[in-house]
Each structure stands twice: as structure tokens, then as C-alpha cells.
Short mmCIF file of C-alpha atoms and ligand atoms in Angstrom, two decimals:
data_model
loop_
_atom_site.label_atom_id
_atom_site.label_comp_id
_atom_site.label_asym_id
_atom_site.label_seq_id
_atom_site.Cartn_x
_atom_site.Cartn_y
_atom_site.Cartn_z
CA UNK W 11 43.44 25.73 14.63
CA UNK W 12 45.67 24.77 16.77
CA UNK W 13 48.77 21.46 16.90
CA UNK W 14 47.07 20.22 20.52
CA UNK W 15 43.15 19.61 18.47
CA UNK W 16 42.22 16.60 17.71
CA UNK W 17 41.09 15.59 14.27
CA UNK W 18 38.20 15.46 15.36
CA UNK W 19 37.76 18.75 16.39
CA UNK W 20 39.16 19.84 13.42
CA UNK W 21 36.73 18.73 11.28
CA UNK W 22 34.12 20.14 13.28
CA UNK W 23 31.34 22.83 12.34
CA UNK W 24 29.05 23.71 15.06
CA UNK W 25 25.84 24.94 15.60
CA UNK W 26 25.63 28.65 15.84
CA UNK W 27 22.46 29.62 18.81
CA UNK W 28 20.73 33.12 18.58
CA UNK W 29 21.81 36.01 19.97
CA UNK W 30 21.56 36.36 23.50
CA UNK W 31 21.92 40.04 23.64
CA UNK W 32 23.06 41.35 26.89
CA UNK W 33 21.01 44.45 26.93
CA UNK W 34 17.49 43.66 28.35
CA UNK W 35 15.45 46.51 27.11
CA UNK W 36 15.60 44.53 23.33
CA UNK W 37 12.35 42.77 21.97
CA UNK W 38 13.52 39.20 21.93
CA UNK W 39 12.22 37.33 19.36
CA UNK W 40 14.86 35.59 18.03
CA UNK W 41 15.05 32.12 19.59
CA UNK W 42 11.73 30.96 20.14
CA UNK W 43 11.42 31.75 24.33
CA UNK W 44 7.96 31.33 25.69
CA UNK W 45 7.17 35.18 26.96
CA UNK W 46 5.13 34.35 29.91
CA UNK W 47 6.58 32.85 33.21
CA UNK W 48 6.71 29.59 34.50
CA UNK W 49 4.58 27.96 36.11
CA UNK W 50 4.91 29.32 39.78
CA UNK W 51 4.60 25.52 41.02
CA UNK W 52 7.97 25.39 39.15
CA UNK W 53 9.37 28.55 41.22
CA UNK W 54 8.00 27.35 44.64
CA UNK W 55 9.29 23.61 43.92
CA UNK W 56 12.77 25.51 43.11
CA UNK W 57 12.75 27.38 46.92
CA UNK W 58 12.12 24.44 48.45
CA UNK W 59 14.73 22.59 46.88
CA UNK W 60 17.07 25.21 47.89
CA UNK W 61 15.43 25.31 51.63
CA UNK W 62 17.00 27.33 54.21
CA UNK W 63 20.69 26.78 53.76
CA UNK W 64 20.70 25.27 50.55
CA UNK W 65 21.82 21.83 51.93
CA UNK W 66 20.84 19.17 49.31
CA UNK W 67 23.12 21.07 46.75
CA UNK W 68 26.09 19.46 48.71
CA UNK W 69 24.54 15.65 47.34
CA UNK W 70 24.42 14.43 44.16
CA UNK W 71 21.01 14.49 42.52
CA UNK W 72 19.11 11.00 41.27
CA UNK W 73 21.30 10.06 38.85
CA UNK W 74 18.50 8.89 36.78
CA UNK W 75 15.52 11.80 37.97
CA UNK W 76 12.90 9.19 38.80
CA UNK W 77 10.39 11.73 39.97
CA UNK W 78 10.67 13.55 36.64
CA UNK W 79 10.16 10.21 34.13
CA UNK W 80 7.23 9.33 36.71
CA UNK W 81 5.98 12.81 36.07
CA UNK W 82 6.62 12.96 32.48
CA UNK W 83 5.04 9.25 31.86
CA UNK W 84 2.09 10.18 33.96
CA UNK W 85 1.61 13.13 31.38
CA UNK W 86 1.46 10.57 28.35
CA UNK W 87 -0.22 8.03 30.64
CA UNK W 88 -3.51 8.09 28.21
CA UNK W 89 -0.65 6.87 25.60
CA UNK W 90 0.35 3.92 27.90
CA UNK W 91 3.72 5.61 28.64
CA UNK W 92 5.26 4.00 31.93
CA UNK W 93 8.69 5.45 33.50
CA UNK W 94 10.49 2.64 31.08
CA UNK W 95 9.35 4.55 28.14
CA UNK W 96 10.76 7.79 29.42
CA UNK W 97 14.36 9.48 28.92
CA UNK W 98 15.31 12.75 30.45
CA UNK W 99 18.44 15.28 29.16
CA UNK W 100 19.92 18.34 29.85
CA UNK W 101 17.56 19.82 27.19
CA UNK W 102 16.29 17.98 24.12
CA UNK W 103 19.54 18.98 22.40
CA UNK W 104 21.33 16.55 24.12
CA UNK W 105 18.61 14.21 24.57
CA UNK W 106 18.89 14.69 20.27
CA UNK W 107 22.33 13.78 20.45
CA UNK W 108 22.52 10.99 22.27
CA UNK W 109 19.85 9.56 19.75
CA UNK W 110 22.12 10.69 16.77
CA UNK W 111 24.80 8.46 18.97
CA UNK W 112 22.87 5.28 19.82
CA UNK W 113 19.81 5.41 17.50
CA UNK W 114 20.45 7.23 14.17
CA UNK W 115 24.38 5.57 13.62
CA UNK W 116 24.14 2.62 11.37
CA UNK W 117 25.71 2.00 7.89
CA UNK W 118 23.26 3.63 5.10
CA UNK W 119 22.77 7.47 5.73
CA UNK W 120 19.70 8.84 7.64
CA UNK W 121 17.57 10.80 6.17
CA UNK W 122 16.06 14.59 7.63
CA UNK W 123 14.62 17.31 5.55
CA UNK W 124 16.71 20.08 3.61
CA UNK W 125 15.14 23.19 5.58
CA UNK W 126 15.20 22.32 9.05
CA UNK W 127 16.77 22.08 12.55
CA UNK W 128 20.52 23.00 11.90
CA UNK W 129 21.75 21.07 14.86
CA UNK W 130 20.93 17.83 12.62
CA UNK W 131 23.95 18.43 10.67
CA UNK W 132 26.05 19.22 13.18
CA UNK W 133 25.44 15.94 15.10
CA UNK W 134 26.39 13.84 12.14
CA UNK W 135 29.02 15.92 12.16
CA UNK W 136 30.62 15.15 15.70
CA UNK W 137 29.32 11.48 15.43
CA UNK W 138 30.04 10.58 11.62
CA UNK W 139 26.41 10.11 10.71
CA UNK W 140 26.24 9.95 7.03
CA UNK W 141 23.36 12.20 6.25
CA UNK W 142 20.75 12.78 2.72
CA UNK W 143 18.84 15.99 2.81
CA UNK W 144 15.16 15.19 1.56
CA UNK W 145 13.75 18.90 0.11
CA UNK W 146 10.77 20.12 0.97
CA UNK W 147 8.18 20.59 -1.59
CA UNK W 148 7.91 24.10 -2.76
CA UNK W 149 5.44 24.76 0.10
CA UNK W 150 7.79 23.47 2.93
CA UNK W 151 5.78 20.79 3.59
CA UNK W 152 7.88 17.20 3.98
CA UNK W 153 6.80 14.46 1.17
CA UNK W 154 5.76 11.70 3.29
CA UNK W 155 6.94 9.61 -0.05
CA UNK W 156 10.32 10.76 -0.03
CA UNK W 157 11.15 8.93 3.64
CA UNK W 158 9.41 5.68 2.73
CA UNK W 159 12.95 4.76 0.62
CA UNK W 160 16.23 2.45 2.49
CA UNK W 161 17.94 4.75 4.73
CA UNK W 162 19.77 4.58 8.32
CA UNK W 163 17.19 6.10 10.19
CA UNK W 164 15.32 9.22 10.06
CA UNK W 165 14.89 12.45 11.96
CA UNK W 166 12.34 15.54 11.65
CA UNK W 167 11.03 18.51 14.02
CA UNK W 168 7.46 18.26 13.96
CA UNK W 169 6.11 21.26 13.44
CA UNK W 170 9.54 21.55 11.47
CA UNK W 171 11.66 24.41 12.42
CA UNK W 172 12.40 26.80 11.47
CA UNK W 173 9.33 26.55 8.85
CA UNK W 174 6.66 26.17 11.88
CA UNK W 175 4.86 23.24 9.10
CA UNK W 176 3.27 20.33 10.64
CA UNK W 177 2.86 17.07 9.49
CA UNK W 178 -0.42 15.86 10.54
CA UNK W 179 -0.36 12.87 12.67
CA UNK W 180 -1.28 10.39 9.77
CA UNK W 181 1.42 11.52 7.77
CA UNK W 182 3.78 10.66 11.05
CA UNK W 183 2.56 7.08 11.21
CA UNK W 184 3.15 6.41 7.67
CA UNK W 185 6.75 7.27 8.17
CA UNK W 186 6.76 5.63 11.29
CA UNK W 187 5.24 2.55 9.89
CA UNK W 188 6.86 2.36 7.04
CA UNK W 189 10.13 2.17 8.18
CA UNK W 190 10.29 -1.02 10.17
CA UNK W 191 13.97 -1.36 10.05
CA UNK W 192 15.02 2.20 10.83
CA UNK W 193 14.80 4.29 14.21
CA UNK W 194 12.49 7.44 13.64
CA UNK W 195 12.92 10.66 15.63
CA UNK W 196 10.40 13.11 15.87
CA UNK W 197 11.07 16.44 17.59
CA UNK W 198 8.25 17.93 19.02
CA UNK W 199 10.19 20.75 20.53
CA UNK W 200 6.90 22.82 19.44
CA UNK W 201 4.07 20.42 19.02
CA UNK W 202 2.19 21.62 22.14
CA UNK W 203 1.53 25.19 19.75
CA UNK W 204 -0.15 23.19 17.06
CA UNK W 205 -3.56 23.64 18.56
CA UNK W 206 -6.30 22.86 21.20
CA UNK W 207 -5.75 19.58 20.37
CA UNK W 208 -2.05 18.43 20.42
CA UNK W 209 -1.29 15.93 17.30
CA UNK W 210 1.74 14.57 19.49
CA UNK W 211 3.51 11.13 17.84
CA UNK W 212 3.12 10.10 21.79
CA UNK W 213 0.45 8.75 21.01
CA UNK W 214 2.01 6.16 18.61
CA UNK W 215 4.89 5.27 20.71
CA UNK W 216 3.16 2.40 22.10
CA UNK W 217 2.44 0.89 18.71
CA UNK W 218 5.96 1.21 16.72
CA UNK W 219 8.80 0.10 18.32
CA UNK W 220 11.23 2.39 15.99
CA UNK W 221 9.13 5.44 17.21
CA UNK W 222 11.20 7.93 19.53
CA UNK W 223 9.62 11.37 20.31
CA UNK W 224 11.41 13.93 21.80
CA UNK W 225 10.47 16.85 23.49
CA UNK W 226 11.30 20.02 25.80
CA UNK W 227 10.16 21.71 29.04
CA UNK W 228 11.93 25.17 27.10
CA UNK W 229 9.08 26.09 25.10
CA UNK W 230 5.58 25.62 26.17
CA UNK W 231 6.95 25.43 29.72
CA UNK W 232 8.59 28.51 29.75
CA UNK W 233 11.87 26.83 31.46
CA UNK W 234 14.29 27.25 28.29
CA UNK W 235 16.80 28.55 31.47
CA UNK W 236 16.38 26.07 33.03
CA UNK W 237 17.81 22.99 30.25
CA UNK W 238 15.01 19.58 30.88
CA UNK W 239 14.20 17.78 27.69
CA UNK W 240 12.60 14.04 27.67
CA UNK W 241 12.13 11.49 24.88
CA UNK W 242 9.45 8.76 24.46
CA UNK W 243 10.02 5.46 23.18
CA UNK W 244 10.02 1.47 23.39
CA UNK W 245 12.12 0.48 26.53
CA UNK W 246 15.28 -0.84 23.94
CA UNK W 247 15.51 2.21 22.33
CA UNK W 248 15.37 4.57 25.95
CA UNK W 249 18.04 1.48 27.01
CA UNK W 250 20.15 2.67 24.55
CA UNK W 251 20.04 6.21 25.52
CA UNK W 252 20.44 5.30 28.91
CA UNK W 253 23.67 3.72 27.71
CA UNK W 254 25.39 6.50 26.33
CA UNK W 255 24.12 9.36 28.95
CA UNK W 256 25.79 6.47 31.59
CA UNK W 257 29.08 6.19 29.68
CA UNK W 258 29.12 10.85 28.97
CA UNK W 259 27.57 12.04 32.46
CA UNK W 260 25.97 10.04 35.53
CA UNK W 261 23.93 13.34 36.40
CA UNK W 262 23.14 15.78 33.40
CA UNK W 263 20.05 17.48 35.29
CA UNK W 264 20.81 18.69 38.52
CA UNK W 265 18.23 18.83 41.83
CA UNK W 266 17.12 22.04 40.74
CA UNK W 267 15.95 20.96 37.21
CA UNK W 268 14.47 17.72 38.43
CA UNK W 269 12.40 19.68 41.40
CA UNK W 270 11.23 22.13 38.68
CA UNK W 271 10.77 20.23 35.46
CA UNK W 272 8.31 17.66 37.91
CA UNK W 273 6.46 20.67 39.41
CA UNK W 274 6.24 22.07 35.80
CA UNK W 275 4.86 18.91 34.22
CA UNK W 276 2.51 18.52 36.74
CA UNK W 277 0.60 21.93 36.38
CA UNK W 278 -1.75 21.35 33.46
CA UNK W 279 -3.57 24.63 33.96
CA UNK W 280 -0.50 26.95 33.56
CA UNK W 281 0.72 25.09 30.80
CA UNK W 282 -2.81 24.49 28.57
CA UNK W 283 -3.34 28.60 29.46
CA UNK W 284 0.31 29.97 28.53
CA UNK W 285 -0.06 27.88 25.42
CA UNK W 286 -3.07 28.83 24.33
CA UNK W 287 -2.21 32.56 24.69
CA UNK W 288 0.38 32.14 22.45
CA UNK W 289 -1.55 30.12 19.72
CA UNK W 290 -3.85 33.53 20.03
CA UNK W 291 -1.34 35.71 19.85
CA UNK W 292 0.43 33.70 17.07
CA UNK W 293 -3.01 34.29 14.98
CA UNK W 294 -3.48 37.74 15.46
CA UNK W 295 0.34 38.19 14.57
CA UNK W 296 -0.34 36.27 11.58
CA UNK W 297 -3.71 38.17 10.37
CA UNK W 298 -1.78 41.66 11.27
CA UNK W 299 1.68 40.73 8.68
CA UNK W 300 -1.13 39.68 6.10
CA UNK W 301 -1.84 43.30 6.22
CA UNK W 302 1.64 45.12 5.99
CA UNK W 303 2.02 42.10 2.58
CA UNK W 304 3.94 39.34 4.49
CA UNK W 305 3.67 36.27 3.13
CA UNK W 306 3.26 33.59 6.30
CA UNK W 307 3.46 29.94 6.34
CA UNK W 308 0.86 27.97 8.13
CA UNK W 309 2.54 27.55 11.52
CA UNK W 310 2.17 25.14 14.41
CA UNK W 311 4.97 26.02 16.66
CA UNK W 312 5.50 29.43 18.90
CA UNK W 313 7.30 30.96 16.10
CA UNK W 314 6.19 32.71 12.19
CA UNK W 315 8.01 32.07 8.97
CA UNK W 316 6.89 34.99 6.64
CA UNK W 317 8.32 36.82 4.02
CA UNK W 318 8.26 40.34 2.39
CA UNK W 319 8.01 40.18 -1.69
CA UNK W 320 9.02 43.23 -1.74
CA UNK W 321 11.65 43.67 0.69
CA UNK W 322 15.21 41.53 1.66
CA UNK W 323 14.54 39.98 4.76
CA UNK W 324 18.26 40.74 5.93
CA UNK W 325 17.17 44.24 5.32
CA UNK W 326 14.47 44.19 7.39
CA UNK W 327 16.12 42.24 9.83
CA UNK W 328 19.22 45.01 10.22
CA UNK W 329 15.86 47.70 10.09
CA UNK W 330 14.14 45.79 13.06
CA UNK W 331 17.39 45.51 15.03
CA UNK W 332 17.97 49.33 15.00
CA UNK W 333 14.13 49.64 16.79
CA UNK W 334 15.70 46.99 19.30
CA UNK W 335 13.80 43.76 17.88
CA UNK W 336 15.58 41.10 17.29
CA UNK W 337 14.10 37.86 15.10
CA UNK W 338 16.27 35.17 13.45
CA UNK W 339 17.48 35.75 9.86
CA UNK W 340 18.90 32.39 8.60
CA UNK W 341 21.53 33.02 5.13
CA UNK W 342 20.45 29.41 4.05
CA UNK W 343 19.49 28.42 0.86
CA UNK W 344 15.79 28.62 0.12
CA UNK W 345 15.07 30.63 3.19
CA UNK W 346 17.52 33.66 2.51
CA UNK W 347 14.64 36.40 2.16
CA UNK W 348 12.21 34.53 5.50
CA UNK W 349 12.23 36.05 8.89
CA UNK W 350 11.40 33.65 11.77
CA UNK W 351 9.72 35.37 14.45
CA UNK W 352 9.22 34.05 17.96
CA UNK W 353 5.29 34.90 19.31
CA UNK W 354 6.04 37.54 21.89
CA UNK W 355 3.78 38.84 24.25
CA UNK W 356 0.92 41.11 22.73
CA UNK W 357 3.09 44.29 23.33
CA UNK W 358 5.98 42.68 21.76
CA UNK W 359 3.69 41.95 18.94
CA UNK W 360 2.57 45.13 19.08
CA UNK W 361 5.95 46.85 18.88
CA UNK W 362 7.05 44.38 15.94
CA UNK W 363 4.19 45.43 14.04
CA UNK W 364 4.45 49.26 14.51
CA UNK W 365 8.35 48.93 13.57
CA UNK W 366 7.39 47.59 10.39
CA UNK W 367 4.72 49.83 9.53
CA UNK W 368 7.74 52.34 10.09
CA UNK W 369 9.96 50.45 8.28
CA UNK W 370 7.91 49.42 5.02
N1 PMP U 407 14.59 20.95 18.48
C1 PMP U 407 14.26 22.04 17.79
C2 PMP U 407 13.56 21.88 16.49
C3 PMP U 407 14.58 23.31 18.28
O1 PMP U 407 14.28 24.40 17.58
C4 PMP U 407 15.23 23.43 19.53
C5 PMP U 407 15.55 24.79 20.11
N2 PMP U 407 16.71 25.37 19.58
C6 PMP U 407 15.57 22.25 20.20
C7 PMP U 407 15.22 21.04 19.67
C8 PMP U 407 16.36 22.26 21.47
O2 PMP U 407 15.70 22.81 22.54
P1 PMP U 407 16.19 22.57 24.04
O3 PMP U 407 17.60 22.02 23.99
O4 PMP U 407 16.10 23.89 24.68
O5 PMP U 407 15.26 21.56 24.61
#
């Protein structure tokens, strides 16, 4: 604390990232990375940005990354998504905030579920969103029921993190639809793990004008580094983001982000192949815990939710840590004894698995 802060700051209580250790020989499974490269479109597009001398970095990039909302609606086009429908941040955290800002600030309290993203909080936080935490049922799963009530708007990852639950696409629109008078936000920072097929609310967008999905080029597209996130919505509601990225920062991705986040949207191939090797992985992780007694939650995202009956999962966190794996360990309420574990490679899998063998 100090005389010079602001109230504001003050009263703040911000989101705490995973580790990222400095030592590179650790298993890193702690904050949900993709473990496969990006696409090398996405490295090439990066060099020639850069050219020779590195010129273009003396100009300002496109203040509002044309290229990359052409590229992203072109993805979605089956959807009917034109560039109008598209919004592009430095990330989808602060594509997420900028929607707590101009979406998700009105006079009754939104509404997001009790186990969940813990940036949600922290955004009502810095904005003065008034906030009701909906619980889970005991399953995790979100009670479609329990967001059909008045509220100021709502907001939920889908699949939710850190719980890797979806909520199958019906379940979305009755949200979506029943909530004609409130913005919903649905962050798909994971959806493109959920399957073959993806069960994206992008598909919806075009129907519900409240509708805005959000998602990232930092999981399935490997480019975490690299900070690109986009939402999808009716033109009013990407207007309004618009208006508060214009009145924070003119230019939050810079040329190299644009050139790579287009190249990287634009190579179906590496993405629907990185994916699925993950989803694969992310099975045979989930078949292999079964075995050692974890108990894992159905998961759609690049990431595992289990727990050990018969051992604290801080334990077995501190156990993994000394083996140099690292996975997330959340003191929450209701999640206190789950581990969330990011779907390595299948040698990182491998080496998770035989430190717990050691370890149980
Ligand atoms: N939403 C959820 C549910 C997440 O877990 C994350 C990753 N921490 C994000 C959004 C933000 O991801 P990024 O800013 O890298 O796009």
C-alpha cells in the first residue's frame, strides 16, 4: 500500500497466472500451452514481416488488423460471420475485459458459474461489475435453469475451465435465447478440443443478437506467446468493443501478431492435426489415470480435472514438482483436492504417468 494508489487500486485483487518457471528442462503442464509448434505458415509469415532490415517495425501497425478479422470471419464464414462481426485483442483476456467494460456493466449483477475462470472476478473487480456465483451441480456441470433468472448479463468458458465440462450446444442456445435482455459471453478459449466436430456458439451468433463468443489463437494455435484473441458477435455489440479498445489503445496487436495470427488462421491442416493429437493424447491420458484410481471429469478442453480419493492433491502436486512436473493446484473451494493437467506431448504424458506410479 502505498499514499500515491488510487482507491482504486487499493481495492484491487488480481488474477494470479501459472508459474512460468524459468528453468526449461520442467514438464510444463500447468497453464494449458498447446505442446506442438505453430503452424510454420505462422513462422514464415513472422520472417517476412520482419524482412531484411526489419523496416515496417518503424510504422504503426493497422490500427484495427483488417487482414486478421477478414481471416478470422472467413474461418466462421459457414456461420455468416463478415469482418463486422469480428473483434480482435491482445489475447482473449483483454478481448474478456473489454466485454466486462462495455457489455457485462449494467445495474442488476451478472451472473457466471462458482468454479470457473478466475479472471471473471477480477474484472468485476477493476470495473465494479456486481457479480452472483451460480454453483455447479455436484458433477460440475452448469444448470442451464439457474441462468434463465433477471440478471445483468452473463458469462461462462465453454468447455468451463478449469473443470474441462462442456455444455452442449443446445444447452448454449437456451441461455442464449433465453436471455433477450442480457449480453451473453461465451469463452471458447478451448472449444476447438471438444471433438472432431467443434460445438462452437459461432454458429449461433448470427441468430441472437446478445450472443458474443470469444476465443484465442493461444491454445489450439499454439501462439499463447504470441497474445491474438478475437470475439464474435452482432455488429452493436463488436461497436461497443471497438469503443473502449479506441478510448485504452489505438494498436493492442502489433505487425507481428497480425502477420502471424492471419497466417495461423488460415492453415486448417496444422490446426485440425495439432488438435486432434491432443484430443488423442487427452484420451489415452485419461484411460491411463483411470488406472493409477484418478477420478477424471469428462473433458473438452486441452486440459484434465481428476482427482486422487486417496491422496491430497496439494500433496501430489508438491510430489510431482520435485520430479520437475508442474500442473495447476487451485486452493479454491470445491476443487481443493483436483489437479488440472494440461495434455502434454505423449512423452510428457508419459513422464506424468511414471511419476505417479512412483509417487502413489
Ligand atoms: N479464457 C479462459 C477460460 C482461459 O483459461 C484463458 C487462459 N488463461 C483465457 C481465456 C485467456 O487466454 P488468452 O488471453 O491467452 O487468449
Amino acid at each position: 500500500m502505498s499514499k500515491y494508489w488510487s482507491a482504486v487500486v487499493r481495492g484491487l485483487t488480481p488474477y494470479v497466472p501459472g508459474e512460468q518457471p524459468k528453468l526449461s528442462k520442467l514438464v510444463k503442464l500447468n497453464t494449458n500451452e498447446n505442446p506442438y509448434p505453430p503452424s510454420p505458415h505462422a513462422l514464415a509469415a513472422l520472417r517476412d514481416e520482419l524482412g531484411e532490415d526489419g523496416a515496417t517495425l518503424r510504422l504503426y501497425p493497422d490500427p484495427n488488423a483488417d487482414r486478421l478479422k477478414a481471416a478470422v470471419a472467413h474461418r466462421f464464414a459457414a456461420f455468416g460471420m463478415a469482418p463486422a462481426n469480428v473483434f480482435v485483442g491482445n489475447g482473449s483476456d483483454e478481448v474478456l475485459a473489454h466485454a466486462f467494460q462495455a457489455l457485462l456493466r449494467h445495474d442488476r449483477p451478472i451472473r457466471f458459474p462458482d468454479v470457473t475462470y478466475s479472471f471473471y472476478p477480477v474484472y468485476c473487480g477493476l470495473y465494479g461489475v456486481d457479480y452472483e456465483a451460480v454453483a455447479l451441480d455436484e458433477d460440475f456441470a452448469i444448470v442451464v435453469d439457474d441462468y434463465l433468472q433477471p440478471n445483468g448479463g452473463i458469462i461462462f468458458p465453454n468447455p468451463n475451465a478449469p473443470t474441462g465440462r462442456l455444455l452442449p450446444l443446445d444447452g448454449v442456445e437456451r441461455i442464449v435465447a433465453g436471455n433477450p435482455d442480457s449480453v451473453v459471453v461465451v469463452d471458447e478459449a478451448y472449444i476447438d478440443f471438444a471433438g472432431d466436430a467443434i460445438p462452437s456458439a459461432a454458429a449461433l451468433v448470427a441468430k441472437y443478437p446478445n450472443l458474443l463468443v470469444v476465443q484465442t489463437l493461444s491454445k489450439s494455435r499454439s501462439l499463447a506467446g504470441l497474445r491474438v484473441g478475437f470475439a464474435l458477435g452482432h455488429p452493436e455489440l463488436i461497436e461497443a468493443l471497438e469503443r473502449v479498445k479506441n478510448s485504452f489503445n489505438s494498436y493492442p496487436l502489433d505487425r507481428l501478431a497480425i502477420a502471424a495470427a492471419v497466417a495461423a488462421m488460415e492453415d486448417e491442416a496444422h490446426f485440425d492435426a495439432t488438435r486432434r493429437a491432443v484430443i488423442e493424447s487427452r484420451e489415452a491420458l485419461v484411460a491411463e489415470m483411470a488406472k493409477l484410481g484418478f477420478d477424471t471429469l469428462p473433458s473438452a478442453a486441452n486440459f484434465i480435472f481428476a482427482r486422487h480419493p486417496q491422496h491430497d492433491a496439494g500433496t501430489l502436486a508438491a510430489a510431482l514438482r520435485e520430479r520437475g512436473i508442474i500442473v495447476r493446484h487451485f486452493r479454491s473451494p470445491r476443487i481443493e483436492q483436483h489437479l488440472r493437467i494440461t495434455i502434454g506431448t505423449d512423452a510428457q504424458c508419459m513422464a506424468l504417468l511414471a511419476a505417479l506410479r512412483e509417487i502413489l
